[in-house]
Coordinates of N, CA, C and O in Angstrom, one line a residue:
M1 N 78.7 113.7 99.0 CA 79.3 113.6 100.3 C 80.6 113.4 100.1 O 81.4 112.9 99.3
A2 N 81.3 114.1 101.2 CA 82.8 114.3 101.0 C 83.3 113.6 102.4 O 83.0 113.6 103.3
L3 N 84.2 112.4 101.9 CA 84.9 111.7 103.0 C 86.0 112.6 103.8 O 86.5 113.5 103.1
V4 N 86.3 112.4 105.1 CA 87.3 113.1 105.7 C 88.7 112.2 105.6 O 88.5 110.9 105.6
G5 N 89.9 113.0 105.3 CA 90.9 112.0 104.9 C 91.7 112.0 106.5 O 91.5 113.0 107.2
I6 N 92.1 111.0 106.7 CA 93.0 110.7 108.1 C 94.2 110.2 107.6 O 94.6 109.3 107.0
L7 N 95.3 111.1 107.9 CA 96.5 110.7 107.6 C 97.4 110.2 109.0 O 97.5 111.2 109.8
L8 N 97.8 109.1 109.2 CA 98.3 108.5 110.3 C 99.7 108.9 110.2 O 100.5 108.2 109.5
A9 N 100.1 109.7 111.2 CA 101.8 110.2 111.1 C 102.4 110.2 112.5 O 103.1 111.0 112.9
A10 N 101.9 109.3 113.4 CA 102.4 109.2 114.7 C 103.3 108.3 115.3 O 103.6 107.9 116.4
G11 N 103.6 107.3 114.2 CA 104.7 106.2 114.4 C 106.0 106.6 114.9 O 106.4 107.8 114.5
R12 N 106.9 105.8 115.3 CA 108.2 106.3 115.6 C 109.2 105.8 114.6 O 110.5 106.1 114.7
G13 N 108.9 104.9 113.6 CA 109.8 104.6 112.7 C 110.9 103.9 113.1 O 112.1 104.0 112.5
K14 N 110.9 102.9 114.0 CA 111.9 102.4 114.6 C 112.6 101.5 113.7 O 113.9 101.2 113.8
R15 N 111.9 100.9 112.7 CA 112.7 99.9 111.6 C 113.5 101.0 110.7 O 114.8 100.5 110.3
F16 N 113.2 102.2 110.3 CA 114.0 103.1 109.7 C 115.2 103.5 110.5 O 116.3 103.6 109.7
D17 N 115.2 103.9 111.8 CA 116.3 104.4 112.5 C 116.1 103.9 113.8 O 115.4 104.6 114.8
P18 N 116.7 102.6 114.5 CA 116.2 102.3 115.6 C 116.7 103.2 116.8 O 116.1 103.2 117.9
S19 N 117.6 104.0 116.4 CA 118.1 104.9 117.6 C 117.0 105.8 117.7 O 117.2 107.0 118.7
G20 N 116.2 106.3 116.8 CA 115.2 107.3 116.9 C 115.8 108.9 116.5 O 115.3 109.8 116.7
V21 N 117.0 108.9 116.0 CA 117.6 110.2 115.5 C 116.8 110.8 114.5 O 116.6 111.9 114.4
Q22 N 116.8 109.9 113.4 CA 116.2 110.4 112.1 C 114.6 110.0 112.0 O 114.4 109.0 112.3
N23 N 114.1 111.0 112.0 CA 112.3 110.7 111.6 C 112.2 110.6 110.1 O 112.3 111.3 109.5
K24 N 111.7 109.2 109.9 CA 111.6 108.8 108.4 C 110.7 109.7 107.8 O 110.8 110.1 106.6
L25 N 109.6 110.3 108.3 CA 108.5 111.2 108.1 C 109.1 112.6 107.4 O 108.7 113.0 106.4
L26 N 110.3 112.8 107.9 CA 110.8 114.2 107.4 C 112.0 114.0 106.4 O 112.7 115.0 105.9
Q27 N 112.3 112.7 106.0 CA 113.3 112.4 105.2 C 113.0 112.7 103.7 O 111.7 112.5 103.3
P28 N 114.0 113.2 103.0 CA 113.5 113.7 101.6 C 113.4 112.7 100.6 O 114.1 111.6 100.5
L29 N 112.6 112.7 99.6 CA 112.3 111.8 98.7 C 113.2 112.1 97.5 O 113.9 113.4 97.5
K30 N 113.2 111.5 96.3 CA 114.3 111.9 95.2 C 114.0 113.3 94.9 O 114.7 114.0 94.2
D31 N 112.5 113.6 94.9 CA 112.2 115.1 94.3 C 112.4 116.0 95.5 O 112.0 117.3 95.2
G32 N 112.9 115.8 96.6 CA 113.1 116.7 97.7 C 112.2 116.9 98.6 O 112.3 117.5 99.6
D33 N 111.0 116.6 98.3 CA 109.6 116.7 99.2 C 110.0 115.6 100.4 O 110.4 114.5 100.2
A34 N 109.5 115.8 101.6 CA 109.7 115.0 102.8 C 108.6 114.2 102.6 O 107.5 114.3 101.9
V35 N 108.8 112.7 102.9 CA 107.9 111.7 102.9 C 106.6 112.1 103.3 O 105.5 111.8 102.5
V36 N 106.3 112.6 104.5 CA 105.0 112.9 104.9 C 104.5 113.9 104.2 O 103.2 114.2 104.0
A37 N 105.0 114.9 103.6 CA 104.6 116.0 103.0 C 104.0 115.6 101.5 O 102.7 116.0 101.2
A38 N 104.7 114.5 101.1 CA 104.1 114.2 99.7 C 102.9 113.1 100.0 O 101.9 113.4 99.2
S39 N 102.8 112.5 101.1 CA 101.7 111.9 101.6 C 100.6 112.6 101.7 O 99.5 112.2 101.2
A40 N 100.7 113.7 102.5 CA 99.6 114.8 102.8 C 99.2 115.5 101.6 O 98.1 115.7 101.3
R41 N 100.2 115.9 100.5 CA 99.7 116.4 99.3 C 98.8 115.6 98.5 O 97.9 116.1 97.6
N42 N 99.1 114.5 98.1 CA 98.4 113.5 97.6 C 96.9 113.5 98.2 O 95.7 113.3 97.3
M43 N 96.7 113.4 99.4 CA 95.3 113.2 100.0 C 94.7 114.5 99.9 O 93.5 114.5 99.8
L44 N 95.4 115.8 100.3 CA 94.9 117.0 100.2 C 94.3 117.3 98.5 O 93.6 118.1 98.6
A45 N 94.9 116.7 97.7 CA 94.6 116.8 96.1 C 93.3 116.3 96.0 O 92.7 116.7 95.1
V46 N 92.8 115.4 96.8 CA 91.3 114.6 96.6 C 90.4 115.1 97.8 O 89.0 115.2 97.1
L47 N 90.8 115.3 98.9 CA 89.8 115.7 100.0 C 89.8 117.0 100.5 O 91.0 117.5 100.7
P48 N 88.9 117.8 100.6 CA 88.8 119.0 101.1 C 89.2 118.8 102.7 O 89.7 120.2 103.2
R49 N 89.1 118.1 103.5 CA 89.6 118.1 104.8 C 90.4 116.9 105.2 O 89.9 115.7 104.9
V50 N 91.5 116.8 105.8 CA 92.5 116.0 106.0 C 92.9 116.4 107.5 O 93.5 117.2 107.8
I51 N 92.6 115.1 108.4 CA 93.2 115.3 109.8 C 94.5 114.5 109.8 O 94.4 113.3 109.5
A52 N 95.5 115.1 110.2 CA 96.9 114.3 110.4 C 97.0 114.3 111.7 O 96.9 115.2 112.7
V53 N 97.4 113.0 112.2 CA 97.7 112.6 113.7 C 98.8 112.3 113.9 O 99.7 111.6 113.2
V54 N 99.8 113.3 114.8 CA 100.9 113.1 115.1 C 101.2 112.7 116.7 O 100.3 112.7 117.2
R55 N 102.3 112.3 117.2 CA 102.6 112.1 118.4 C 102.9 113.2 119.0 O 103.6 114.2 118.5
S56 N 102.9 113.3 120.4 CA 103.3 114.3 121.3 C 105.0 114.5 121.1 O 105.7 113.6 121.0
G57 N 105.1 115.8 121.0 CA 106.6 116.1 120.8 C 107.0 116.2 119.3 O 108.3 116.7 119.1
D58 N 106.3 115.8 118.4 CA 106.8 116.0 117.1 C 106.4 117.1 116.4 O 105.5 117.0 115.5
D59 N 106.9 118.0 117.0 CA 106.5 119.3 116.5 C 106.9 119.8 115.1 O 106.2 120.4 114.3
Q60 N 108.1 119.1 114.4 CA 108.2 119.5 113.1 C 107.4 118.8 112.1 O 106.9 119.5 111.2
V61 N 107.0 117.5 112.3 CA 106.0 117.1 111.5 C 104.7 117.8 111.5 O 103.9 118.0 110.6
A62 N 104.3 118.3 112.8 CA 103.0 118.8 113.1 C 103.0 120.1 112.3 O 101.9 120.5 111.6
A63 N 104.1 120.9 112.4 CA 104.2 122.2 111.7 C 104.0 122.0 110.3 O 103.5 122.8 109.6
L64 N 105.0 121.1 109.8 CA 104.9 120.7 108.3 C 103.4 120.7 107.7 O 102.9 121.1 106.7
L65 N 102.8 119.6 108.5 CA 101.3 119.3 108.0 C 100.7 120.3 108.0 O 99.6 120.3 107.3
G66 N 100.5 121.1 109.2 CA 99.7 122.2 109.4 C 100.0 123.3 108.2 O 98.8 123.9 107.6
K67 N 101.1 123.4 107.9 CA 101.4 124.4 106.7 C 100.9 124.0 105.6 O 100.5 124.9 104.7
L68 N 100.8 122.7 105.3 CA 100.4 122.3 104.1 C 98.7 122.3 104.0 O 98.3 122.2 102.9
G69 N 98.1 122.3 105.1 CA 96.5 122.5 105.2 C 95.9 121.4 105.7 O 94.6 121.4 105.9
C70 N 96.6 120.6 106.5 CA 96.0 119.6 107.4 C 95.5 120.2 108.6 O 96.3 121.0 109.2
E71 N 94.5 119.5 109.4 CA 94.2 119.7 110.5 C 95.0 118.8 111.4 O 94.8 117.6 111.3
V72 N 95.8 119.3 112.3 CA 96.9 118.5 113.1 C 96.4 118.0 114.5 O 95.7 119.1 115.1
R73 N 96.2 116.9 114.8 CA 95.6 116.3 116.0 C 96.9 115.5 116.6 O 97.5 114.7 116.0
V74 N 97.1 115.9 118.0 CA 98.2 115.3 118.7 C 97.4 113.9 119.6 O 96.4 114.1 120.1
C75 N 98.1 112.8 119.2 CA 97.8 111.7 120.1 C 98.6 111.3 121.0 O 99.8 110.8 120.7
A76 N 98.3 111.7 122.3 CA 99.1 111.5 123.6 C 99.3 109.9 123.6 O 100.4 109.6 124.2
D77 N 98.5 108.9 123.1 CA 98.7 107.8 123.6 C 99.2 106.8 122.3 O 99.0 105.7 122.0
A78 N 99.7 107.6 121.2 CA 100.3 107.1 120.3 C 101.3 105.9 120.3 O 101.4 104.8 119.3
D79 N 102.0 105.6 121.4 CA 102.9 104.6 121.5 C 102.2 103.4 122.0 O 102.9 102.3 121.9
L80 N 100.6 103.3 122.1 CA 99.9 102.2 122.4 C 100.0 101.4 121.2 O 99.2 100.4 121.2
G81 N 100.1 102.1 120.0 CA 99.7 101.5 118.8 C 99.0 102.1 117.9 O 98.2 103.6 118.2
I82 N 98.9 101.8 116.6 CA 98.2 102.6 115.4 C 96.7 102.9 115.7 O 96.0 103.8 115.2
A83 N 96.2 102.0 116.4 CA 94.8 102.2 116.8 C 94.4 103.4 117.5 O 93.4 104.2 117.3
A84 N 95.4 103.8 118.4 CA 95.0 104.9 119.2 C 95.1 106.2 118.3 O 94.3 107.2 118.5
S85 N 95.9 106.3 117.2 CA 96.1 107.4 116.4 C 94.6 107.4 115.3 O 94.1 108.4 115.4
L86 N 94.2 106.2 115.3 CA 93.1 106.3 114.2 C 92.0 106.7 115.1 O 91.2 107.4 114.7
T87 N 91.8 105.9 116.4 CA 90.4 106.5 117.0 C 90.5 107.9 117.5 O 89.5 108.6 117.6
T88 N 91.7 108.4 117.6 CA 91.9 110.1 118.0 C 91.2 110.7 116.6 O 90.5 111.6 116.9
A89 N 91.4 110.7 115.6 CA 91.0 111.2 114.3 C 89.6 110.8 114.1 O 88.7 111.8 114.0
V90 N 89.1 109.7 114.2 CA 87.8 109.1 114.1 C 87.0 110.0 115.0 O 86.0 110.5 114.7
D91 N 87.0 109.8 116.4 CA 86.4 110.5 117.3 C 86.3 111.9 117.1 O 85.3 112.8 117.3
Y92 N 87.5 112.5 116.8 CA 87.1 114.1 116.5 C 86.3 114.3 115.2 O 85.8 115.5 115.2
T93 N 86.1 113.4 114.5 CA 85.2 113.8 113.2 C 84.1 112.8 113.2 O 83.7 112.4 112.0
K94 N 83.6 112.4 114.3 CA 82.8 111.2 114.1 C 81.3 111.8 113.7 O 80.6 110.8 113.3
G95 N 81.1 112.9 113.2 CA 80.1 113.1 112.3 C 80.2 113.1 110.9 O 79.3 113.4 110.0
A96 N 81.3 112.7 110.6 CA 81.6 112.4 109.1 C 80.6 111.3 108.4 O 80.3 110.6 109.1
E97 N 80.6 111.6 107.0 CA 79.8 110.4 106.3 C 80.9 109.2 106.2 O 80.4 108.1 105.9
G98 N 82.1 109.3 106.3 CA 83.1 108.4 106.1 C 84.8 108.9 106.2 O 84.8 110.0 106.2
W99 N 85.6 107.9 106.1 CA 87.2 108.3 106.5 C 87.8 107.6 105.2 O 87.4 106.5 104.9
L100 N 89.0 108.2 104.8 CA 89.9 107.7 103.9 C 90.9 107.5 104.8 O 91.7 108.5 105.1
V101 N 91.4 106.6 105.2 CA 92.6 106.2 106.2 C 93.8 106.2 105.4 O 94.1 104.8 104.8
G102 N 94.7 106.9 105.6 CA 96.3 106.7 104.8 C 97.2 106.9 105.8 O 97.0 107.4 106.8
L103 N 98.3 106.4 105.4 CA 99.6 106.4 106.2 C 100.8 107.3 105.8 O 100.8 107.6 104.7
G104 N 101.2 108.1 106.7 CA 102.0 109.2 106.5 C 103.4 108.8 105.8 O 104.2 109.4 105.1
D105 N 103.7 107.5 105.7 CA 104.9 106.8 105.1 C 104.8 106.1 103.9 O 105.4 105.4 103.3
M106 N 103.7 106.5 103.2 CA 103.3 106.0 102.0 C 103.0 107.2 100.8 O 101.9 107.6 100.5
P107 N 104.0 107.7 100.5 CA 104.0 109.0 99.8 C 103.7 108.7 98.2 O 103.5 109.7 97.3
H108 N 103.8 107.4 97.9 CA 103.6 107.1 96.4 C 102.2 106.6 96.0 O 102.1 106.3 94.7
V109 N 101.3 106.8 96.8 CA 99.9 106.5 96.5 C 99.3 107.7 95.6 O 99.4 108.9 95.9
Q110 N 98.8 107.1 94.4 CA 98.3 108.2 93.5 C 96.9 108.7 94.0 O 96.1 108.1 94.4
P111 N 96.7 110.2 93.7 CA 95.6 110.9 94.1 C 94.3 110.1 93.5 O 93.2 110.0 94.1
E112 N 94.6 109.5 92.2 CA 93.4 108.9 91.5 C 93.1 107.7 92.0 O 91.8 107.4 92.3
T113 N 93.9 107.1 92.7 CA 93.5 105.8 93.5 C 92.5 106.3 94.8 O 91.6 105.6 95.0
M114 N 93.1 107.4 95.5 CA 92.3 107.8 96.5 C 90.9 108.4 96.1 O 89.9 108.0 96.9
R115 N 90.8 109.0 94.8 CA 89.4 109.4 94.4 C 88.5 108.4 94.1 O 87.3 108.3 94.4
S116 N 89.3 107.2 93.7 CA 88.3 106.2 93.5 C 87.8 105.3 94.5 O 86.6 104.8 94.7
L117 N 88.6 105.2 95.6 CA 88.2 104.7 96.9 C 87.2 105.4 97.6 O 86.1 105.0 98.0
A118 N 87.2 106.9 97.6 CA 86.2 107.5 98.1 C 84.9 107.4 97.3 O 83.8 107.4 97.8
A119 N 85.0 107.4 96.0 CA 83.8 107.4 95.1 C 82.9 105.9 95.4 O 81.9 105.9 95.3
T120 N 83.7 105.0 95.8 CA 83.2 103.6 96.2 C 82.4 103.8 97.4 O 81.2 103.1 97.3
I121 N 82.7 104.6 98.3 CA 82.2 104.8 99.6 C 80.7 105.5 99.3 O 79.7 105.1 99.7
E122 N 81.1 106.6 98.5 CA 79.9 107.5 98.1 C 78.9 106.7 97.4 O 77.6 107.0 97.7
R123 N 79.3 105.6 96.7 CA 78.1 104.8 95.9 C 77.7 103.7 96.9 O 76.8 102.9 96.4
G124 N 78.1 103.9 98.2 CA 77.2 102.8 99.1 C 78.0 101.6 99.7 O 77.4 101.0 100.6
A125 N 79.2 101.6 99.3 CA 80.1 100.5 100.0 C 80.4 101.1 101.4 O 80.4 102.2 101.6
R126 N 80.8 100.1 102.1 CA 81.1 100.3 103.8 C 82.1 100.5 104.0 O 82.7 100.8 104.8
I127 N 83.2 99.5 103.2 CA 84.7 99.5 103.3 C 85.0 99.3 101.7 O 84.7 98.7 101.0
A128 N 86.3 100.1 101.4 CA 86.8 100.0 100.2 C 88.4 100.0 100.4 O 89.0 100.7 101.2
A129 N 88.9 99.1 99.6 CA 90.4 99.0 99.8 C 91.2 98.7 98.4 O 90.4 98.1 97.7
P130 N 92.2 99.2 98.0 CA 92.9 98.9 96.9 C 93.6 97.8 97.0 O 94.0 97.2 98.0
V131 N 93.7 96.9 95.8 CA 94.4 95.8 95.5 C 95.6 96.0 94.4 O 95.0 96.4 93.1
F132 N 96.7 95.7 94.3 CA 97.7 95.8 93.4 C 98.3 94.7 93.3 O 99.0 93.8 94.0
E133 N 98.3 94.0 92.2 CA 99.1 92.5 91.7 C 98.6 91.5 92.8 O 99.5 90.8 93.4
G134 N 97.2 91.7 93.3 CA 96.9 90.5 94.4 C 97.0 90.8 95.7 O 96.8 90.2 96.6
R135 N 97.7 92.1 95.8 CA 97.9 92.5 97.4 C 97.2 93.4 97.9 O 97.2 94.7 97.0
R136 N 96.6 93.3 99.1 CA 95.6 94.5 99.2 C 96.6 95.6 100.1 O 97.5 95.3 100.8
G137 N 96.2 96.8 99.6 CA 96.9 97.9 100.3 C 96.3 98.9 101.0 O 95.2 98.8 101.5
N138 N 97.0 100.1 101.0 CA 96.4 101.2 101.7 C 96.4 102.4 100.7 O 97.3 102.5 99.8
P139 N 95.6 103.4 100.8 CA 94.8 103.8 102.1 C 93.5 102.8 101.8 O 93.3 102.2 100.9
V140 N 92.7 102.8 103.1 CA 91.3 102.0 103.0 C 90.2 103.3 103.3 O 90.5 103.9 104.4
A141 N 89.2 103.2 102.8 CA 88.0 103.9 102.9 C 86.8 103.2 103.7 O 86.5 102.0 103.7
F142 N 86.6 104.0 104.6 CA 85.3 103.3 105.7 C 84.3 104.2 105.6 O 84.3 105.5 105.8
S143 N 82.9 103.7 105.5 CA 81.6 104.7 105.7 C 81.3 104.7 107.1 O 82.0 104.1 108.0
S144 N 80.5 105.6 107.5 CA 80.4 105.9 108.8 C 79.7 104.8 109.6 O 79.4 104.6 110.8
Y145 N 78.9 103.9 108.7 CA 78.5 102.7 109.3 C 79.4 101.9 110.2 O 78.9 101.4 111.3
H146 N 80.7 102.0 110.1 CA 81.7 101.3 110.9 C 82.1 102.3 112.2 O 83.2 101.9 112.8
L147 N 81.7 103.5 112.3 CA 82.1 104.2 113.4 C 82.2 103.5 114.8 O 83.5 103.6 115.4
P148 N 81.2 102.8 115.1 CA 81.5 102.0 116.4 C 82.4 101.2 116.7 O 83.4 101.3 117.5
L149 N 82.7 100.4 115.5 CA 84.0 99.5 115.5 C 85.4 100.4 115.4 O 86.3 99.8 116.3
L150 N 85.3 101.3 114.6 CA 86.6 102.4 114.7 C 86.9 102.9 115.9 O 88.1 102.8 116.3
L151 N 85.7 103.3 116.7 CA 86.0 103.9 117.9 C 86.4 103.0 119.0 O 87.0 103.3 120.0
A152 N 86.4 101.7 118.7 CA 86.5 100.4 119.7 C 87.9 100.0 119.3 O 88.4 99.0 120.2
L153 N 88.5 100.2 118.2 CA 89.8 99.7 118.0 C 91.0 99.9 119.3 O 90.9 100.9 119.8
E154 N 91.8 99.0 119.2 CA 93.0 99.1 120.4 C 94.2 98.3 119.7 O 94.2 97.5 118.9
G155 N 95.4 98.7 120.3 CA 96.5 98.0 119.8 C 97.1 98.6 118.6 O 97.0 99.7 118.1
D156 N 98.0 97.6 118.0 CA 98.9 98.0 117.1 C 98.3 97.4 115.7 O 99.3 97.4 114.7
Q157 N 97.0 96.8 115.6 CA 96.8 96.4 114.4 C 96.0 97.1 113.5 O 95.4 96.9 112.4
G158 N 95.7 98.4 114.0 CA 94.7 99.2 113.1 C 93.4 98.7 112.8 O 92.9 98.1 114.0
A159 N 93.0 98.8 111.8 CA 91.7 98.5 111.6 C 91.4 96.9 110.9 O 90.6 96.3 110.2
R160 N 92.7 96.1 111.0 CA 92.9 94.9 110.1 C 91.8 93.9 110.5 O 91.3 93.4 109.7
D161 N 91.6 93.9 111.9 CA 90.1 93.0 112.0 C 89.0 93.3 111.6 O 88.2 92.3 111.3
I162 N 88.7 94.5 111.5 CA 87.5 95.3 110.7 C 87.4 94.5 109.3 O 86.4 94.2 108.7
L163 N 88.6 94.8 108.7 CA 88.7 94.4 107.3 C 88.6 92.7 107.2 O 88.0 92.1 106.2
K164 N 89.1 92.0 108.1 CA 88.8 90.5 108.1 C 87.3 89.9 108.3 O 87.1 89.0 108.0
S165 N 86.6 90.8 109.1 CA 85.4 90.3 109.6 C 84.1 90.9 108.9 O 83.1 90.8 109.1
H166 N 84.5 92.0 108.0 CA 83.4 92.4 107.1 C 83.8 92.7 105.6 O 84.8 92.4 105.3
A167 N 82.5 92.6 104.8 CA 82.8 92.8 103.5 C 83.5 93.9 103.1 O 83.2 95.2 103.7
V168 N 84.5 93.8 102.3 CA 85.2 94.9 101.6 C 85.3 95.0 100.1 O 85.3 94.0 99.3
S169 N 84.8 96.1 99.8 CA 84.8 96.4 98.2 C 86.4 96.5 97.8 O 86.9 97.5 98.2
E170 N 86.8 95.5 97.0 CA 88.4 95.7 96.7 C 88.4 96.5 95.2 O 87.6 95.9 94.3
L171 N 89.2 97.3 95.1 CA 89.3 97.9 93.7 C 90.6 97.5 93.1 O 91.8 97.5 93.9
I172 N 90.6 97.0 92.2 CA 92.0 96.7 91.3 C 92.6 98.0 90.8 O 92.0 98.4 89.9
V173 N 93.8 98.1 91.2 CA 94.4 99.3 90.8 C 95.7 99.1 90.3 O 96.4 98.0 90.4
D174 N 96.1 100.0 89.4 CA 97.6 99.8 88.8 C 98.4 101.1 89.3 O 98.8 101.8 88.8
D175 N 98.6 100.9 90.8 CA 99.2 101.9 91.5 C 100.2 101.2 92.5 O 99.7 100.8 93.5
V176 N 101.6 100.9 92.4 CA 102.1 100.3 93.2 C 102.2 100.9 94.7 O 102.7 100.4 95.6
G177 N 101.9 102.2 94.5 CA 102.1 102.9 95.7 C 101.2 102.6 96.9 O 101.7 102.8 98.0
V178 N 100.1 101.7 96.7 CA 99.4 101.4 97.5 C 99.9 100.4 98.5 O 99.4 99.7 99.7
V179 N 101.2 99.5 98.0 CA 101.8 98.6 98.7 C 103.3 99.0 98.9 O 104.0 98.1 99.5
R180 N 103.6 100.2 98.7 CA 105.0 100.6 98.9 C 105.1 101.7 100.1 O 104.8 103.0 100.0
D181 N 105.8 101.5 101.2 CA 105.7 102.2 102.2 C 107.5 102.6 102.4 O 108.2 101.7 102.0
I182 N 107.7 103.4 103.3 CA 108.7 103.8 103.7 C 109.3 103.2 105.0 O 108.9 103.8 106.1
D183 N 109.9 102.0 105.1 CA 110.2 101.4 106.4 C 111.7 101.5 106.6 O 112.4 101.4 107.8
T184 N 112.8 101.5 105.6 CA 114.0 101.6 105.6 C 114.8 102.6 104.9 O 114.0 103.3 104.0
P185 N 115.9 103.1 105.1 CA 116.6 104.1 104.2 C 116.5 103.7 102.9 O 116.2 104.5 102.0
G186 N 116.7 102.4 102.5 CA 116.6 101.8 101.2 C 115.3 102.2 100.5 O 115.5 102.1 99.2
D187 N 114.3 102.1 101.2 CA 113.0 102.4 100.6 C 112.7 103.8 99.9 O 111.8 104.2 99.1
L188 N 113.8 104.8 100.4 CA 113.6 106.1 99.9 C 113.9 106.3 98.5 O 113.4 107.0 97.7

């Protein structure tokens, strides 16, 4: 069974640049790769199919992710919150056995961590999440068992309520990338 990757890349990054001039997802990392490109490459190294969700009008991010091999979906309701982006991708792939949900602003997650999360779902877990030094992080994997709940999500909490109210198989990882995102220019 192969999970479908979902890369959420439809946020506005207001903490990075409140004026909205700089798109944090396109900012270069130390190695020169754009933040979202590194996030996508890591997921594509593990999963044969990755759906990248972008907001309307974010043509640069959409083009970059498409060129890398992601299937790009535009979320017209992205400003309603992360749940709109997630449900866009889940609805588009609702025949999948499960999903590995990652964030476009988390370029440091190791592919091996994603492989382990996917394998945990393939072995029968319904939700799998990484834990680094006692902190739960991203990406999170879901089996298709949770399809109805994922499709019913609303607002800016993502799947947080599902994680709070259902059993989660936690994987202890030695991967700081699962708790390290790019929120400010200093994070680069």
